[in-house]
């Protein structure tokens, strides 16, 4: 039996177990997906222990996505992003670390027929999700602008991405009207009914993706719909980061519809 899992703290409300176990059922795989909450100082032991026990793969979430880099061999994308959310064990060498948040964002947009090559994309937020999404979109050929509450973080991130520019949130009224794609990668909209983007900047030639998935319909997405833009909720990115992890671990095409149904039934 294959064992997969999630390292994070807390992980009690994670949607990954039902999403992955729905895939195992659909694929007829004898496998389990287990959540683990190591203490921060035990992270290295947890990764080594998972390897010693023959665990096939782990997802990694808050607060370990950066710290886990010390215990894995990151692939080039995860290294550039500076964070790992998926570990693949195999053999005795160091496990490989991937960042499937970046690919998850790209595949969510692709699923909604949003093209990125040569398009102009605005990413709001320069935290963990913002970094992954900005690299992912740029690698697909989009010209990326990053806007963040702390402008210096956006500027530093933009410096690491060829052709990207960055600034504070005050650039949004200028850059969003000219953009093709807008992604919210801040926490704004999670705990209160607020949007990080001025309503008047939204327009009907825009695809608007929110990384926030709780609530599923954020104020930003409601306002995007009203403006005639294409809204894409945060469950899509959550789905596709899991799809990509599963495909790396199993070498099998993921049953996307079954995973999506399981995920949305738990939201
Ligand atoms: P993070 O590393 O803590 O970054 C938080 C970001 O939000 C920073 O850019 C921060 O700006 C900004 N922010 C926080 N409060 C703000 C406010 N009041 N006004 C404006 N900006 C504010 O968090 P994260 O891991 O990137 O997660 C961000 C969001 O993405 C969360 O809602 C998370 O659930 C979601 N997420 C979704 C997925 C998915 O698969 N759908 C995956 C990962 C994350 P400063 O830099 O100025 O503090």
PDB file of C-alpha atoms and ligand atoms in Angstrom:
ATOM      1  CA  UNK A   1       0.000   0.000   0.000  1.00  0.00           C
ATOM      2  CA  UNK A   2       1.268   3.490  -0.854  1.00  0.00           C
ATOM      3  CA  UNK A   3       1.174   6.089   1.899  1.00  0.00           C
ATOM      4  CA  UNK A   4       1.030   9.790   1.055  1.00  0.00           C
ATOM      5  CA  UNK A   5       0.564  12.658   3.433  1.00  0.00           C
ATOM      6  CA  UNK A   6       0.665  16.279   4.414  1.00  0.00           C
ATOM      7  CA  UNK A   7       3.128  18.058   6.713  1.00  0.00           C
ATOM      8  CA  UNK A   8       1.824  21.268   8.244  1.00  0.00           C
ATOM      9  CA  UNK A   9       0.645  22.838  11.431  1.00  0.00           C
ATOM     10  CA  UNK A  10      -2.292  22.944  11.808  1.00  0.00           C
ATOM     11  CA  UNK A  11      -3.619  20.447   9.244  1.00  0.00           C
ATOM     12  CA  UNK A  12      -6.855  19.421  10.957  1.00  0.00           C
ATOM     13  CA  UNK A  13      -9.102  21.166   8.425  1.00  0.00           C
ATOM     14  CA  UNK A  14      -7.076  20.278   5.331  1.00  0.00           C
ATOM     15  CA  UNK A  15      -9.053  19.427   2.209  1.00  0.00           C
ATOM     16  CA  UNK A  16      -6.199  17.360   0.772  1.00  0.00           C
ATOM     17  CA  UNK A  17      -7.136  13.995   2.377  1.00  0.00           C
ATOM     18  CA  UNK A  18     -10.631  13.753   0.825  1.00  0.00           C
ATOM     19  CA  UNK A  19      -9.374  15.111  -2.497  1.00  0.00           C
ATOM     20  CA  UNK A  20      -6.499  12.610  -2.777  1.00  0.00           C
ATOM     21  CA  UNK A  21      -8.443   9.652  -1.395  1.00  0.00           C
ATOM     22  CA  UNK A  22     -11.177  10.268  -3.989  1.00  0.00           C
ATOM     23  CA  UNK A  23      -8.464   9.934  -6.632  1.00  0.00           C
ATOM     24  CA  UNK A  24      -7.174   6.650  -5.152  1.00  0.00           C
ATOM     25  CA  UNK A  25     -10.718   5.232  -5.177  1.00  0.00           C
ATOM     26  CA  UNK A  26     -11.262   6.320  -8.778  1.00  0.00           C
ATOM     27  CA  UNK A  27      -7.900   4.898  -9.903  1.00  0.00           C
ATOM     28  CA  UNK A  28      -8.299   1.681  -7.883  1.00  0.00           C
ATOM     29  CA  UNK A  29      -5.067   2.480  -6.009  1.00  0.00           C
ATOM     30  CA  UNK A  30      -4.524   0.900  -2.628  1.00  0.00           C
ATOM     31  CA  UNK A  31      -3.275   4.021  -0.883  1.00  0.00           C
ATOM     32  CA  UNK A  32      -3.856   6.294   2.100  1.00  0.00           C
ATOM     33  CA  UNK A  33      -3.338  10.048   2.606  1.00  0.00           C
ATOM     34  CA  UNK A  34      -2.415  10.954   6.196  1.00  0.00           C
ATOM     35  CA  UNK A  35      -1.896  14.341   7.883  1.00  0.00           C
ATOM     36  CA  UNK A  36       1.093  15.021  10.168  1.00  0.00           C
ATOM     37  CA  UNK A  37       1.720  17.979  12.500  1.00  0.00           C
ATOM     38  CA  UNK A  38       5.398  17.918  13.491  1.00  0.00           C
ATOM     39  CA  UNK A  39       6.791  20.550  15.853  1.00  0.00           C
ATOM     40  CA  UNK A  40       8.854  23.094  13.872  1.00  0.00           C
ATOM     41  CA  UNK A  41      12.124  21.849  15.383  1.00  0.00           C
ATOM     42  CA  UNK A  42      11.257  18.268  14.337  1.00  0.00           C
ATOM     43  CA  UNK A  43      10.705  19.046  10.629  1.00  0.00           C
ATOM     44  CA  UNK A  44      13.987  17.440   9.493  1.00  0.00           C
ATOM     45  CA  UNK A  45      13.290  14.347  11.583  1.00  0.00           C
ATOM     46  CA  UNK A  46       9.787  14.169  10.113  1.00  0.00           C
ATOM     47  CA  UNK A  47      11.102  14.199   6.525  1.00  0.00           C
ATOM     48  CA  UNK A  48      13.839  11.655   7.324  1.00  0.00           C
ATOM     49  CA  UNK A  49      11.333   9.501   9.210  1.00  0.00           C
ATOM     50  CA  UNK A  50       8.902   9.567   6.295  1.00  0.00           C
ATOM     51  CA  UNK A  51      11.698   8.429   3.988  1.00  0.00           C
ATOM     52  CA  UNK A  52      12.764   5.667   6.394  1.00  0.00           C
ATOM     53  CA  UNK A  53       9.176   4.439   6.647  1.00  0.00           C
ATOM     54  CA  UNK A  54       8.803   4.201   2.887  1.00  0.00           C
ATOM     55  CA  UNK A  55       6.214   6.973   2.501  1.00  0.00           C
ATOM     56  CA  UNK A  56       5.835   7.670  -1.221  1.00  0.00           C
ATOM     57  CA  UNK A  57       5.178  11.402  -1.168  1.00  0.00           C
ATOM     58  CA  UNK A  58       4.274  14.313   1.073  1.00  0.00           C
ATOM     59  CA  UNK A  59       2.611  17.639   0.548  1.00  0.00           C
ATOM     60  CA  UNK A  60       3.903  20.497   2.653  1.00  0.00           C
ATOM     61  CA  UNK A  61       1.872  23.445   3.856  1.00  0.00           C
ATOM     62  CA  UNK A  62       2.062  26.395   6.233  1.00  0.00           C
ATOM     63  CA  UNK A  63       4.381  26.960   8.103  1.00  0.00           C
ATOM     64  CA  UNK A  64       6.917  24.580   6.549  1.00  0.00           C
ATOM     65  CA  UNK A  65       7.040  25.414   2.828  1.00  0.00           C
ATOM     66  CA  UNK A  66      10.263  27.408   3.086  1.00  0.00           C
ATOM     67  CA  UNK A  67      11.966  25.618   5.983  1.00  0.00           C
ATOM     68  CA  UNK A  68      11.611  22.223   4.309  1.00  0.00           C
ATOM     69  CA  UNK A  69      14.029  23.348   1.572  1.00  0.00           C
ATOM     70  CA  UNK A  70      16.836  22.450   3.969  1.00  0.00           C
ATOM     71  CA  UNK A  71      15.838  18.785   3.886  1.00  0.00           C
ATOM     72  CA  UNK A  72      15.104  18.190   0.185  1.00  0.00           C
ATOM     73  CA  UNK A  73      16.710  18.677  -3.220  1.00  0.00           C
ATOM     74  CA  UNK A  74      14.466  21.325  -4.818  1.00  0.00           C
ATOM     75  CA  UNK A  75      13.823  21.189  -8.561  1.00  0.00           C
ATOM     76  CA  UNK A  76      14.804  24.397 -10.406  1.00  0.00           C
ATOM     77  CA  UNK A  77      11.332  25.994 -10.162  1.00  0.00           C
ATOM     78  CA  UNK A  78      10.974  25.289  -6.420  1.00  0.00           C
ATOM     79  CA  UNK A  79      14.480  26.645  -5.911  1.00  0.00           C
ATOM     80  CA  UNK A  80      13.656  29.906  -7.713  1.00  0.00           C
ATOM     81  CA  UNK A  81      10.379  30.284  -5.805  1.00  0.00           C
ATOM     82  CA  UNK A  82      12.130  29.435  -2.549  1.00  0.00           C
ATOM     83  CA  UNK A  83       9.363  27.117  -1.345  1.00  0.00           C
ATOM     84  CA  UNK A  84       8.359  23.469  -1.633  1.00  0.00           C
ATOM     85  CA  UNK A  85       4.832  22.087  -1.284  1.00  0.00           C
ATOM     86  CA  UNK A  86       5.395  18.568  -2.649  1.00  0.00           C
ATOM     87  CA  UNK A  87       8.081  16.014  -1.760  1.00  0.00           C
ATOM     88  CA  UNK A  88       8.786  12.874  -3.735  1.00  0.00           C
ATOM     89  CA  UNK A  89      10.772  10.117  -2.049  1.00  0.00           C
ATOM     90  CA  UNK A  90      12.637   7.554  -4.083  1.00  0.00           C
ATOM     91  CA  UNK A  91      15.787   5.653  -3.261  1.00  0.00           C
ATOM     92  CA  UNK A  92      18.252   6.600  -0.561  1.00  0.00           C
ATOM     93  CA  UNK A  93      19.259  10.051  -1.801  1.00  0.00           C
ATOM     94  CA  UNK A  94      17.663  13.290  -0.660  1.00  0.00           C
ATOM     95  CA  UNK A  95      13.981  13.531  -1.616  1.00  0.00           C
ATOM     96  CA  UNK A  96      13.007  15.884  -4.430  1.00  0.00           C
ATOM     97  CA  UNK A  97      11.053  19.043  -3.622  1.00  0.00           C
ATOM     98  CA  UNK A  98       8.588  20.585  -6.059  1.00  0.00           C
ATOM     99  CA  UNK A  99       6.341  23.630  -5.983  1.00  0.00           C
ATOM    100  CA  UNK A 100       3.020  22.598  -7.493  1.00  0.00           C
ATOM    101  CA  UNK A 101       1.288  25.831  -6.355  1.00  0.00           C
ATOM    102  CA  UNK A 102       2.860  27.546  -9.374  1.00  0.00           C
ATOM    103  CA  UNK A 103       1.728  24.822 -11.753  1.00  0.00           C
ATOM    104  CA  UNK A 104      -1.641  24.671  -9.978  1.00  0.00           C
ATOM    105  CA  UNK A 105      -2.289  28.330 -10.773  1.00  0.00           C
ATOM    106  CA  UNK A 106      -1.247  27.891 -14.398  1.00  0.00           C
ATOM    107  CA  UNK A 107      -3.396  24.778 -14.894  1.00  0.00           C
ATOM    108  CA  UNK A 108      -6.410  26.523 -13.285  1.00  0.00           C
ATOM    109  CA  UNK A 109      -6.161  29.312 -15.826  1.00  0.00           C
ATOM    110  CA  UNK A 110      -5.603  26.838 -18.663  1.00  0.00           C
ATOM    111  CA  UNK A 111      -8.698  24.901 -17.574  1.00  0.00           C
ATOM    112  CA  UNK A 112     -10.675  28.134 -18.065  1.00  0.00           C
ATOM    113  CA  UNK A 113      -9.149  28.720 -21.540  1.00  0.00           C
ATOM    114  CA  UNK A 114      -7.109  31.677 -20.294  1.00  0.00           C
ATOM    115  CA  UNK A 115      -3.943  32.056 -22.338  1.00  0.00           C
ATOM    116  CA  UNK A 116      -0.803  33.489 -20.768  1.00  0.00           C
ATOM    117  CA  UNK A 117       1.800  33.720 -23.535  1.00  0.00           C
ATOM    118  CA  UNK A 118       2.296  37.368 -24.432  1.00  0.00           C
ATOM    119  CA  UNK A 119      -0.477  38.441 -22.052  1.00  0.00           C
ATOM    120  CA  UNK A 120      -0.267  40.934 -19.247  1.00  0.00           C
ATOM    121  CA  UNK A 121      -0.842  39.525 -15.740  1.00  0.00           C
ATOM    122  CA  UNK A 122      -1.181  41.335 -12.427  1.00  0.00           C
ATOM    123  CA  UNK A 123      -0.466  39.375  -9.249  1.00  0.00           C
ATOM    124  CA  UNK A 124      -1.645  41.007  -6.028  1.00  0.00           C
ATOM    125  CA  UNK A 125       0.452  39.733  -3.133  1.00  0.00           C
ATOM    126  CA  UNK A 126       4.105  38.806  -2.717  1.00  0.00           C
ATOM    127  CA  UNK A 127       3.872  36.210   0.065  1.00  0.00           C
ATOM    128  CA  UNK A 128       4.229  32.469  -0.490  1.00  0.00           C
ATOM    129  CA  UNK A 129       1.320  32.126  -2.920  1.00  0.00           C
ATOM    130  CA  UNK A 130       2.180  35.362  -4.756  1.00  0.00           C
ATOM    131  CA  UNK A 131       5.772  34.242  -5.339  1.00  0.00           C
ATOM    132  CA  UNK A 132       4.708  30.851  -6.706  1.00  0.00           C
ATOM    133  CA  UNK A 133       2.001  32.334  -8.952  1.00  0.00           C
ATOM    134  CA  UNK A 134       4.241  35.120 -10.285  1.00  0.00           C
ATOM    135  CA  UNK A 135       6.983  32.648 -11.294  1.00  0.00           C
ATOM    136  CA  UNK A 136       4.423  30.233 -12.736  1.00  0.00           C
ATOM    137  CA  UNK A 137       2.725  32.873 -14.909  1.00  0.00           C
ATOM    138  CA  UNK A 138       6.039  34.350 -16.072  1.00  0.00           C
ATOM    139  CA  UNK A 139       7.334  30.900 -17.065  1.00  0.00           C
ATOM    140  CA  UNK A 140       4.226  30.544 -19.269  1.00  0.00           C
ATOM    141  CA  UNK A 141       5.178  33.717 -21.129  1.00  0.00           C
ATOM    142  CA  UNK A 142       3.057  36.338 -19.354  1.00  0.00           C
ATOM    143  CA  UNK A 143       4.425  39.782 -18.549  1.00  0.00           C
ATOM    144  CA  UNK A 144       3.925  39.984 -14.798  1.00  0.00           C
ATOM    145  CA  UNK A 145       3.266  42.990 -12.575  1.00  0.00           C
ATOM    146  CA  UNK A 146       3.282  42.373  -8.832  1.00  0.00           C
ATOM    147  CA  UNK A 147       1.441  44.682  -6.441  1.00  0.00           C
ATOM    148  CA  UNK A 148       1.845  44.186  -2.716  1.00  0.00           C
ATOM    149  CA  UNK A 149       0.922  46.064   0.466  1.00  0.00           C
ATOM    150  CA  UNK A 150       4.637  46.107   1.323  1.00  0.00           C
ATOM    151  CA  UNK A 151       5.961  47.524  -1.944  1.00  0.00           C
ATOM    152  CA  UNK A 152       9.583  46.526  -1.297  1.00  0.00           C
ATOM    153  CA  UNK A 153       8.592  42.821  -1.263  1.00  0.00           C
ATOM    154  CA  UNK A 154       6.916  43.183  -4.666  1.00  0.00           C
ATOM    155  CA  UNK A 155       9.951  44.992  -6.028  1.00  0.00           C
ATOM    156  CA  UNK A 156      12.335  42.306  -4.757  1.00  0.00           C
ATOM    157  CA  UNK A 157      10.183  39.561  -6.248  1.00  0.00           C
ATOM    158  CA  UNK A 158       9.961  41.402  -9.584  1.00  0.00           C
ATOM    159  CA  UNK A 159      13.756  41.699  -9.641  1.00  0.00           C
ATOM    160  CA  UNK A 160      13.969  37.887  -9.592  1.00  0.00           C
ATOM    161  CA  UNK A 161      11.593  37.465 -12.573  1.00  0.00           C
ATOM    162  CA  UNK A 162      12.755  38.584 -16.035  1.00  0.00           C
ATOM    163  CA  UNK A 163      10.539  41.343 -17.424  1.00  0.00           C
ATOM    164  CA  UNK A 164       8.472  41.721 -14.237  1.00  0.00           C
ATOM    165  CA  UNK A 165       7.762  44.956 -12.399  1.00  0.00           C
ATOM    166  CA  UNK A 166       6.556  45.518  -8.867  1.00  0.00           C
ATOM    167  CA  UNK A 167       5.094  48.198  -6.620  1.00  0.00           C
ATOM    168  CA  UNK A 168       2.620  48.974  -3.870  1.00  0.00           C
ATOM    169  CA  UNK A 169      -1.145  48.448  -4.066  1.00  0.00           C
ATOM    170  CA  UNK A 170      -1.503  52.034  -5.334  1.00  0.00           C
ATOM    171  CA  UNK A 171      -0.385  50.876  -8.818  1.00  0.00           C
ATOM    172  CA  UNK A 172      -3.549  48.744  -9.213  1.00  0.00           C
ATOM    173  CA  UNK A 173      -5.825  51.481 -10.687  1.00  0.00           C
ATOM    174  CA  UNK A 174      -3.193  52.035 -13.359  1.00  0.00           C
ATOM    175  CA  UNK A 175      -2.154  48.448 -14.214  1.00  0.00           C
ATOM    176  CA  UNK A 176      -5.395  46.421 -13.865  1.00  0.00           C
ATOM    177  CA  UNK A 177      -7.330  48.254 -16.647  1.00  0.00           C
ATOM    178  CA  UNK A 178      -4.535  47.255 -19.071  1.00  0.00           C
ATOM    179  CA  UNK A 179      -4.235  43.654 -17.835  1.00  0.00           C
ATOM    180  CA  UNK A 180      -5.591  40.406 -19.302  1.00  0.00           C
ATOM    181  CA  UNK A 181      -5.218  38.333 -16.118  1.00  0.00           C
ATOM    182  CA  UNK A 182      -5.531  39.327 -12.452  1.00  0.00           C
ATOM    183  CA  UNK A 183      -4.741  37.040  -9.524  1.00  0.00           C
ATOM    184  CA  UNK A 184      -5.343  37.796  -5.865  1.00  0.00           C
ATOM    185  CA  UNK A 185      -2.659  36.067  -3.803  1.00  0.00           C
ATOM    186  CA  UNK A 186      -3.220  38.042  -0.603  1.00  0.00           C
ATOM    187  CA  UNK A 187      -5.259  36.917   2.379  1.00  0.00           C
ATOM    188  CA  UNK A 188      -7.682  39.803   1.789  1.00  0.00           C
ATOM    189  CA  UNK A 189     -11.216  38.450   1.361  1.00  0.00           C
ATOM    190  CA  UNK A 190     -10.719  35.520   3.722  1.00  0.00           C
ATOM    191  CA  UNK A 191     -11.923  36.833   7.033  1.00  0.00           C
ATOM    192  CA  UNK A 192     -13.913  39.832   5.908  1.00  0.00           C
ATOM    193  CA  UNK A 193     -15.908  40.874   2.879  1.00  0.00           C
ATOM    194  CA  UNK A 194     -13.168  43.016   1.320  1.00  0.00           C
ATOM    195  CA  UNK A 195     -11.363  43.088  -2.022  1.00  0.00           C
ATOM    196  CA  UNK A 196      -7.732  44.167  -2.497  1.00  0.00           C
ATOM    197  CA  UNK A 197      -8.534  45.586  -5.959  1.00  0.00           C
ATOM    198  CA  UNK A 198     -10.559  48.768  -6.678  1.00  0.00           C
ATOM    199  CA  UNK A 199     -13.848  47.815  -8.350  1.00  0.00           C
ATOM    200  CA  UNK A 200     -13.498  50.511 -10.990  1.00  0.00           C
ATOM    201  CA  UNK A 201     -10.287  48.909 -12.330  1.00  0.00           C
ATOM    202  CA  UNK A 202     -12.059  45.650 -13.280  1.00  0.00           C
ATOM    203  CA  UNK A 203     -13.234  45.151 -16.873  1.00  0.00           C
ATOM    204  CA  UNK A 204     -14.793  42.577 -19.156  1.00  0.00           C
ATOM    205  CA  UNK A 205     -11.555  41.507 -20.886  1.00  0.00           C
ATOM    206  CA  UNK A 206     -10.101  40.253 -17.634  1.00  0.00           C
ATOM    207  CA  UNK A 207      -9.778  36.745 -16.161  1.00  0.00           C
ATOM    208  CA  UNK A 208      -9.808  37.111 -12.368  1.00  0.00           C
ATOM    209  CA  UNK A 209      -8.498  34.283 -10.219  1.00  0.00           C
ATOM    210  CA  UNK A 210      -8.611  34.386  -6.428  1.00  0.00           C
ATOM    211  CA  UNK A 211      -6.210  32.138  -4.489  1.00  0.00           C
ATOM    212  CA  UNK A 212      -8.522  32.523  -1.484  1.00  0.00           C
ATOM    213  CA  UNK A 213     -10.843  29.488  -1.352  1.00  0.00           C
ATOM    214  CA  UNK A 214     -12.659  30.162   1.898  1.00  0.00           C
ATOM    215  CA  UNK A 215     -15.078  31.688   1.127  1.00  0.00           C
ATOM    216  CA  UNK A 216     -15.263  30.329  -2.376  1.00  0.00           C
ATOM    217  CA  UNK A 217     -17.025  33.426  -3.666  1.00  0.00           C
ATOM    218  CA  UNK A 218     -14.976  36.366  -2.483  1.00  0.00           C
ATOM    219  CA  UNK A 219     -15.917  39.990  -2.877  1.00  0.00           C
ATOM    220  CA  UNK A 220     -13.279  40.279  -5.633  1.00  0.00           C
ATOM    221  CA  UNK A 221     -14.912  37.466  -7.619  1.00  0.00           C
ATOM    222  CA  UNK A 222     -18.398  38.918  -7.112  1.00  0.00           C
ATOM    223  CA  UNK A 223     -17.216  42.295  -8.379  1.00  0.00           C
ATOM    224  CA  UNK A 224     -15.359  40.627 -11.259  1.00  0.00           C
ATOM    225  CA  UNK A 225     -18.582  38.896 -12.337  1.00  0.00           C
ATOM    226  CA  UNK A 226     -20.478  42.191 -12.202  1.00  0.00           C
ATOM    227  CA  UNK A 227     -17.778  43.817 -14.356  1.00  0.00           C
ATOM    228  CA  UNK A 228     -18.176  41.063 -16.973  1.00  0.00           C
ATOM    229  CA  UNK A 229     -14.792  39.489 -16.180  1.00  0.00           C
ATOM    230  CA  UNK A 230     -14.216  35.707 -15.996  1.00  0.00           C
ATOM    231  CA  UNK A 231     -14.134  34.646 -12.311  1.00  0.00           C
ATOM    232  CA  UNK A 232     -12.001  31.647 -11.246  1.00  0.00           C
ATOM    233  CA  UNK A 233     -12.273  30.618  -7.605  1.00  0.00           C
ATOM    234  CA  UNK A 234      -9.439  29.450  -5.351  1.00  0.00           C
ATOM    235  CA  UNK A 235     -10.577  25.835  -5.270  1.00  0.00           C
ATOM    236  CA  UNK A 236      -9.270  25.446  -8.838  1.00  0.00           C
ATOM    237  CA  UNK A 237      -5.698  26.222  -7.785  1.00  0.00           C
ATOM    238  CA  UNK A 238      -6.071  23.976  -4.753  1.00  0.00           C
ATOM    239  CA  UNK A 239      -7.354  21.231  -7.028  1.00  0.00           C
ATOM    240  CA  UNK A 240      -4.598  21.506  -9.606  1.00  0.00           C
ATOM    241  CA  UNK A 241      -1.722  21.721  -7.113  1.00  0.00           C
ATOM    242  CA  UNK A 242      -3.032  18.385  -5.807  1.00  0.00           C
ATOM    243  CA  UNK A 243      -3.550  16.985  -9.309  1.00  0.00           C
ATOM    244  CA  UNK A 244       0.028  17.838 -10.236  1.00  0.00           C
ATOM    245  CA  UNK A 245       1.419  16.323  -7.006  1.00  0.00           C
ATOM    246  CA  UNK A 246      -0.545  13.118  -7.537  1.00  0.00           C
ATOM    247  CA  UNK A 247       0.625  12.829 -11.137  1.00  0.00           C
ATOM    248  CA  UNK A 248       4.272  13.238 -10.065  1.00  0.00           C
ATOM    249  CA  UNK A 249       3.928  10.618  -7.315  1.00  0.00           C
ATOM    250  CA  UNK A 250       2.013   8.005  -9.319  1.00  0.00           C
ATOM    251  CA  UNK A 251       3.041   8.691 -12.929  1.00  0.00           C
ATOM    252  CA  UNK A 252      -0.685   8.366 -13.720  1.00  0.00           C
ATOM    253  CA  UNK A 253      -3.092  10.939 -15.129  1.00  0.00           C
ATOM    254  CA  UNK A 254      -5.146  12.229 -12.208  1.00  0.00           C
ATOM    255  CA  UNK A 255      -8.942  11.801 -12.196  1.00  0.00           C
ATOM    256  CA  UNK A 256      -9.551  15.546 -12.104  1.00  0.00           C
ATOM    257  CA  UNK A 257     -13.370  15.414 -12.051  1.00  0.00           C
ATOM    258  CA  UNK A 258     -13.480  13.038  -9.053  1.00  0.00           C
ATOM    259  CA  UNK A 259     -10.919  15.122  -7.157  1.00  0.00           C
ATOM    260  CA  UNK A 260     -12.813  18.332  -7.941  1.00  0.00           C
ATOM    261  CA  UNK A 261     -16.108  16.852  -6.766  1.00  0.00           C
ATOM    262  CA  UNK A 262     -14.566  15.589  -3.497  1.00  0.00           C
ATOM    263  CA  UNK A 263     -12.856  18.918  -2.849  1.00  0.00           C
ATOM    264  CA  UNK A 264     -15.944  21.023  -3.509  1.00  0.00           C
ATOM    265  CA  UNK A 265     -18.145  18.757  -1.400  1.00  0.00           C
ATOM    266  CA  UNK A 266     -15.902  19.566   1.583  1.00  0.00           C
ATOM    267  CA  UNK A 267     -15.756  23.335   1.046  1.00  0.00           C
TER     268      UNK A 267
HETATM  269  P1  LIG B   1       1.465  34.876   3.153  1.00  0.00           P
HETATM  270  O1  LIG B   1       2.762  34.287   2.688  1.00  0.00           O
HETATM  271  O2  LIG B   1       1.266  35.145   4.602  1.00  0.00           O
HETATM  272  O3  LIG B   1       1.243  36.250   2.347  1.00  0.00           O
HETATM  273  C1  LIG B   1       0.154  37.074   2.651  1.00  0.00           C
HETATM  274  C2  LIG B   1       0.005  38.135   1.569  1.00  0.00           C
HETATM  275  O4  LIG B   1      -1.191  38.863   1.849  1.00  0.00           O
HETATM  276  C3  LIG B   1       1.140  39.154   1.541  1.00  0.00           C
HETATM  277  O5  LIG B   1       1.325  39.582   0.218  1.00  0.00           O
HETATM  278  C4  LIG B   1       0.578  40.271   2.424  1.00  0.00           C
HETATM  279  O6  LIG B   1       1.155  41.538   2.165  1.00  0.00           O
HETATM  280  C5  LIG B   1      -0.863  40.274   1.976  1.00  0.00           C
HETATM  281  N1  LIG B   1      -1.762  40.865   2.956  1.00  0.00           N
HETATM  282  C6  LIG B   1      -2.071  40.394   4.198  1.00  0.00           C
HETATM  283  N2  LIG B   1      -2.968  41.221   4.799  1.00  0.00           N
HETATM  284  C7  LIG B   1      -3.204  42.236   3.922  1.00  0.00           C
HETATM  285  C8  LIG B   1      -4.033  43.398   3.967  1.00  0.00           C
HETATM  286  N3  LIG B   1      -4.789  43.686   5.037  1.00  0.00           N
HETATM  287  N4  LIG B   1      -4.035  44.200   2.884  1.00  0.00           N
HETATM  288  C9  LIG B   1      -3.290  43.920   1.795  1.00  0.00           C
HETATM  289  N5  LIG B   1      -2.482  42.838   1.700  1.00  0.00           N
HETATM  290  C10 LIG B   1      -2.449  42.009   2.751  1.00  0.00           C
HETATM  291  O7  LIG B   1       0.239  33.960   2.711  1.00  0.00           O
HETATM  292  P2  LIG B   1       0.166  32.977   1.443  1.00  0.00           P
HETATM  293  O8  LIG B   1       0.603  31.627   1.861  1.00  0.00           O
HETATM  294  O9  LIG B   1       0.829  33.640   0.292  1.00  0.00           O
HETATM  295  O10 LIG B   1      -1.411  32.876   1.210  1.00  0.00           O
HETATM  296  C11 LIG B   1      -2.120  33.961   0.643  1.00  0.00           C
HETATM  297  C12 LIG B   1      -3.540  33.485   0.303  1.00  0.00           C
HETATM  298  O11 LIG B   1      -3.465  32.493  -0.715  1.00  0.00           O
HETATM  299  C13 LIG B   1      -4.260  32.816   1.482  1.00  0.00           C
HETATM  300  O12 LIG B   1      -5.616  33.184   1.430  1.00  0.00           O
HETATM  301  C14 LIG B   1      -4.106  31.335   1.197  1.00  0.00           C
HETATM  302  O13 LIG B   1      -5.161  30.557   1.747  1.00  0.00           O
HETATM  303  C15 LIG B   1      -4.174  31.336  -0.312  1.00  0.00           C
HETATM  304  N6  LIG B   1      -3.532  30.178  -0.926  1.00  0.00           N
HETATM  305  C16 LIG B   1      -4.304  29.442  -1.746  1.00  0.00           C
HETATM  306  C17 LIG B   1      -3.770  28.372  -2.395  1.00  0.00           C
HETATM  307  C18 LIG B   1      -4.638  27.572  -3.311  1.00  0.00           C
HETATM  308  O14 LIG B   1      -4.233  26.478  -3.714  1.00  0.00           O
HETATM  309  N7  LIG B   1      -5.816  28.071  -3.663  1.00  0.00           N
HETATM  310  C19 LIG B   1      -2.426  28.020  -2.204  1.00  0.00           C
HETATM  311  C20 LIG B   1      -1.645  28.811  -1.359  1.00  0.00           C
HETATM  312  C21 LIG B   1      -2.230  29.897  -0.720  1.00  0.00           C
HETATM  313  P3  LIG B   1       2.475  42.014   2.972  1.00  0.00           P
HETATM  314  O15 LIG B   1       3.617  41.344   2.274  1.00  0.00           O
HETATM  315  O16 LIG B   1       2.469  43.475   2.833  1.00  0.00           O
HETATM  316  O17 LIG B   1       2.321  41.543   4.396  1.00  0.00           O
END
